[in-house]
Tab-separated table of C-alpha atoms and ligand atoms in Angstrom:
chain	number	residue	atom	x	y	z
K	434	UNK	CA	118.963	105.802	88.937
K	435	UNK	CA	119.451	104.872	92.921
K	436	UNK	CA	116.773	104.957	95.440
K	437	UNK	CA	113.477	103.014	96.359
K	438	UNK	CA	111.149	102.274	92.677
K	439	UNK	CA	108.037	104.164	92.258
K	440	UNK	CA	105.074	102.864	94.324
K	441	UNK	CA	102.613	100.796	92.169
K	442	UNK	CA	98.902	102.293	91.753
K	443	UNK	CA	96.571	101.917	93.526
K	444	UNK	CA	93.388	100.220	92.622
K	445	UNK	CA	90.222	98.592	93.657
K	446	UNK	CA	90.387	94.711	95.264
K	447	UNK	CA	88.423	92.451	92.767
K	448	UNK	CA	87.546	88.794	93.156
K	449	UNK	CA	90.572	87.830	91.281
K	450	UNK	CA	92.864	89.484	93.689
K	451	UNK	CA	91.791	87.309	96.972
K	452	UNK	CA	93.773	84.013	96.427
K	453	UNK	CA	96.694	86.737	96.666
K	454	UNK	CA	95.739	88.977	99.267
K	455	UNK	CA	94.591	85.807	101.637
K	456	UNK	CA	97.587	84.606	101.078
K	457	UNK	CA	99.700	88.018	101.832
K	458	UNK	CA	97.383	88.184	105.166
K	459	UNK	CA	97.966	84.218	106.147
K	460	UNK	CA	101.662	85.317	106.034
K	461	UNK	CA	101.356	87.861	108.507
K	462	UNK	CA	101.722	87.306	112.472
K	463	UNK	CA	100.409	90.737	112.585
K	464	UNK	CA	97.504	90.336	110.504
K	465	UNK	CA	94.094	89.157	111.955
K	466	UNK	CA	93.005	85.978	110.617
K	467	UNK	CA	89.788	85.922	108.600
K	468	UNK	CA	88.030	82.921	107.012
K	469	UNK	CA	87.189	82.939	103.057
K	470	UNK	CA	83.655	83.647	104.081
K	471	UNK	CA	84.866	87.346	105.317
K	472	UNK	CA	86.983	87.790	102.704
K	473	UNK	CA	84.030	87.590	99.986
K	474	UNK	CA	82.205	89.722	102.152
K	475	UNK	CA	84.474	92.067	101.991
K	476	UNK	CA	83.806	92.220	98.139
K	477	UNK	CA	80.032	91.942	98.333
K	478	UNK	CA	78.637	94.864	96.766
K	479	UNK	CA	75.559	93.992	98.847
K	480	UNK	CA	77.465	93.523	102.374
K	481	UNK	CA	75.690	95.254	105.349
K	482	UNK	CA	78.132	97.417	106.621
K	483	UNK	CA	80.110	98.457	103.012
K	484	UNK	CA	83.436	98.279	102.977
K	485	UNK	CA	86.111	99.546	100.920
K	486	UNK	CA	89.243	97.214	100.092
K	487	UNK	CA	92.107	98.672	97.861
K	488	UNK	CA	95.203	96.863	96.530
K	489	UNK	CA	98.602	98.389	95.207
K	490	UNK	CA	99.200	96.464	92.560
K	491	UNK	CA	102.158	96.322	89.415
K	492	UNK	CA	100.770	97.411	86.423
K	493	UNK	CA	102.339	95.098	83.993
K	494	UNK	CA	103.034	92.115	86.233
K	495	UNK	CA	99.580	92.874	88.268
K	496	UNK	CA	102.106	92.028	91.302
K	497	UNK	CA	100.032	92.957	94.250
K	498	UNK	CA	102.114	94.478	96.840
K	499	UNK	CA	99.692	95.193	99.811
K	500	UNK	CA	96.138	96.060	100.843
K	501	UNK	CA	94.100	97.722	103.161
K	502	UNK	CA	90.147	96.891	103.739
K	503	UNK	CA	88.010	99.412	105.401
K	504	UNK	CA	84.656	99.360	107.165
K	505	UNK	CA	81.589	101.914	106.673
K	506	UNK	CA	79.683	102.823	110.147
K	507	UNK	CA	78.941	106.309	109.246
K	508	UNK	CA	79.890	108.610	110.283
K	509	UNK	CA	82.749	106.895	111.237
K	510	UNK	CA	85.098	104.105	109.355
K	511	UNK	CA	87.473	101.662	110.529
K	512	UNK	CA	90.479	100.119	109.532
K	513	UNK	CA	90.037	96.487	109.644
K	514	UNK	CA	93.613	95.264	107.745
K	515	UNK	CA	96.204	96.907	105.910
K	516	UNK	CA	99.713	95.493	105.041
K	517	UNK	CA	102.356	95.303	102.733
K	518	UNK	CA	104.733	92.680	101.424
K	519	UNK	CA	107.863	92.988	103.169
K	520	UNK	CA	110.225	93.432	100.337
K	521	UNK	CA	108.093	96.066	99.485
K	522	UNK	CA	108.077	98.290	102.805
K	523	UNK	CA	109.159	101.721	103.022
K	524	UNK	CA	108.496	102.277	99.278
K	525	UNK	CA	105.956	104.848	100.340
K	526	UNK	CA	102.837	101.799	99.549
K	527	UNK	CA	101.227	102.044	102.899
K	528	UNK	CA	101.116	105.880	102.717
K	529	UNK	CA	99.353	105.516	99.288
K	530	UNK	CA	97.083	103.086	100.118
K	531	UNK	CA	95.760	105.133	103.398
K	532	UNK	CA	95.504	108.373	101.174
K	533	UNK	CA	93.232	106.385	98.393
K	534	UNK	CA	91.219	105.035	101.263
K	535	UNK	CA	90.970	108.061	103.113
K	536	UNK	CA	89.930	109.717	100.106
K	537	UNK	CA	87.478	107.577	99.103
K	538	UNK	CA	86.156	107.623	102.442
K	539	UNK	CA	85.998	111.207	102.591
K	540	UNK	CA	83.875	110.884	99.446
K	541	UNK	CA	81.319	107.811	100.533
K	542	UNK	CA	80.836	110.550	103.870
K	543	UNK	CA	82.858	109.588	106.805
K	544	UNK	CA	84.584	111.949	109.414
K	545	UNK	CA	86.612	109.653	111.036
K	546	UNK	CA	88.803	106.034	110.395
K	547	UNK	CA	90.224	104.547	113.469
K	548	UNK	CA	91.751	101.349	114.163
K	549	UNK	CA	93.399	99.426	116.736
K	550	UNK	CA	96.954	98.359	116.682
K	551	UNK	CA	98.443	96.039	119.345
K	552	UNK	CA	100.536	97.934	121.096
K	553	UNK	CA	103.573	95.877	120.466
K	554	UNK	CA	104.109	96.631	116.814
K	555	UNK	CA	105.667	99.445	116.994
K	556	UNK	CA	106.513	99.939	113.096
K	557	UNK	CA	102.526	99.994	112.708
K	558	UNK	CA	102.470	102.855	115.315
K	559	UNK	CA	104.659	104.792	113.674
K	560	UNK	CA	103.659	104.268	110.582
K	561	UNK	CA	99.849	105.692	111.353
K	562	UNK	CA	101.416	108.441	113.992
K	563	UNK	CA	103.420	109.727	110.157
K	564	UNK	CA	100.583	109.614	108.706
K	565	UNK	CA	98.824	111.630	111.104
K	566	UNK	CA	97.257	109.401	113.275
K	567	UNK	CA	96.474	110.025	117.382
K	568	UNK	CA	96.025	107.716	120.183
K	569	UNK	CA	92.756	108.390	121.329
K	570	UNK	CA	92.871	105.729	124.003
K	571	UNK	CA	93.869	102.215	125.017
K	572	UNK	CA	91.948	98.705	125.225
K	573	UNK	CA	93.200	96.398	127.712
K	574	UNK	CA	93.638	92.771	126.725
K	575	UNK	CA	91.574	93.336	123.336
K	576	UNK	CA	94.023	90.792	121.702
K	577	UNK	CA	94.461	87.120	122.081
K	578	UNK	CA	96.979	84.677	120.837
K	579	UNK	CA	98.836	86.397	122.358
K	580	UNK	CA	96.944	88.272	124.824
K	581	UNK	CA	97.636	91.995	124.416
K	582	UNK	CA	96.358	95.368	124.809
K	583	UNK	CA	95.257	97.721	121.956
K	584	UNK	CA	96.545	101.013	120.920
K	585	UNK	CA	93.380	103.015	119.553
K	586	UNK	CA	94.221	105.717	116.837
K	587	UNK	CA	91.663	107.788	114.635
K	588	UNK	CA	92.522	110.237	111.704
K	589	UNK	CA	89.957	113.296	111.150
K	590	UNK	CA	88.582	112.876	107.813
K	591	UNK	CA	86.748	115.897	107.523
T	1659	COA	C1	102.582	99.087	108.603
T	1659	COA	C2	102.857	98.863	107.105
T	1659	COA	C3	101.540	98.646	106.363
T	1659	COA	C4	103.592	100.112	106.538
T	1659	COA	O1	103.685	99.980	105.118
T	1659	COA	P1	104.862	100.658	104.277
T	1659	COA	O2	104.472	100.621	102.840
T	1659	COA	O3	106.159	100.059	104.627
T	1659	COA	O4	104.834	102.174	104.816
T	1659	COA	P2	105.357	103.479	104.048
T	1659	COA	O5	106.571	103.146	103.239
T	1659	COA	O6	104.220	104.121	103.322
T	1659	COA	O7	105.787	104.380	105.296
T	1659	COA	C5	105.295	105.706	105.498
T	1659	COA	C6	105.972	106.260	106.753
T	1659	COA	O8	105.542	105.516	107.906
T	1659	COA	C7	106.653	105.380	108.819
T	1659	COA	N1	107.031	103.969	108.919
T	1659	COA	C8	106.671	102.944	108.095
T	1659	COA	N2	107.215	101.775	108.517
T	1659	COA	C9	107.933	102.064	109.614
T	1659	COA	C10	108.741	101.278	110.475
T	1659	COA	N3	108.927	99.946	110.297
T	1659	COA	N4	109.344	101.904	111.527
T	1659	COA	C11	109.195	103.239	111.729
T	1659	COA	N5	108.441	104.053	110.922
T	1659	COA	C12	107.820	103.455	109.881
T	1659	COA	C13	107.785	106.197	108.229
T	1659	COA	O9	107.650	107.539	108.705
T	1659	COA	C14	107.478	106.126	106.741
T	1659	COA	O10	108.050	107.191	105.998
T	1659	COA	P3	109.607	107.061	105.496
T	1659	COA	O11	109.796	105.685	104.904
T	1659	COA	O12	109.725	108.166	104.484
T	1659	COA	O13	110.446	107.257	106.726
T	1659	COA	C15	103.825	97.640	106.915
T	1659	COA	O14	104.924	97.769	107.778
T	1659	COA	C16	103.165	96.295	107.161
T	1659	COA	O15	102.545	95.702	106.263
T	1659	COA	N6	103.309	95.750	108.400
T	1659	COA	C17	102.767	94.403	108.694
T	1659	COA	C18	101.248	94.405	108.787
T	1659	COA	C19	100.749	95.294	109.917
T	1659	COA	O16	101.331	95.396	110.984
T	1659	COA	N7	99.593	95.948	109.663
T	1659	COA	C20	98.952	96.780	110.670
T	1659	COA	C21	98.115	95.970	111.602
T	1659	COA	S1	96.851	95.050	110.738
């Protein structure tokens, strides 16, 4: 057998996945920094907006090897965080994990998920423009630390 291994399945995040995925997102210069508190709101069946937060995880091992959190303004959705270990990129995980989400999204009633990207991390922008992403627009100096401006892209749900 040669190539990249099969993507792992996708699944909903539980409680016992957060050590993991905080740490995964800690790791990450890209990655916006969130305090516990937000992370166990993301969870919060009872959180005003919803959100939806999926992890690709190993079966047997229950390896997790990225994530992606969503949030609910209908009729529109956002992509707050998505990411995947980086011996694991270009397995196809990221493309997964937007197709569950989008799916599920598609289900819960949204139209639309944007996001913003900064506009220096290129490998993000491609990644959504393959995907089927579009810039819709631009935000100037959205980011700090370091100060940056944001790429805005949106996918039609339905
Ligand atoms: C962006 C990210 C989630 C992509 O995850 P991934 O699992 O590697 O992506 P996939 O393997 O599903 O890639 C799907 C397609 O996107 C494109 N793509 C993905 N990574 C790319 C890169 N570094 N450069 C160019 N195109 C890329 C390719 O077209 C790819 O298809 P291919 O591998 O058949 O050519 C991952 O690079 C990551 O975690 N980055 C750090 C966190 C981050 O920047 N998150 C976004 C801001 S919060």
């Amino acid at each position: 057998m040669t190539g990249r291994p099969a993507p792992p399945p996708i699944r909903p995040m539980s409680a016992a996945d957060l050590p993991r995925v905080m740490e995964i997102a800690q790791s990450l210069e890209e990655a916006p920094e969130w305090p516990p508190a937000a992370w166990a709101a993301v969870l919060s069946r009872h959180a005003v907006p919803r959100r939806i937060a999926l992890v690709a995880a190993e079966p047997l091992s229950g390896i997790i090897a990225g994530f992606a959190v969503a949030i609910l303004v209908p009729p529109q959705s956002e992509l707050e965080l998505i990411a995947v270990v980086t011996r694991s990129r270009r397995r196809g995980i990221g493309r997964l994990l937007i197709a569950a989400l989008a799916s599920e999204l598609l289900a819960a009633g949204m139209q639309e998920l944007f996001l913003e990207v900064r506009v220096s991390n290129r490998a993000a922008r491609d990644f959504y423009r393959a995907l089927g992403f579009a810039e819709t627009g631009r935000r100037a100096r959205y980011y700090t630390d370091p100060e940056e401006d944001a790429v805005l892209m949106s996918l039609r749900l339905a």
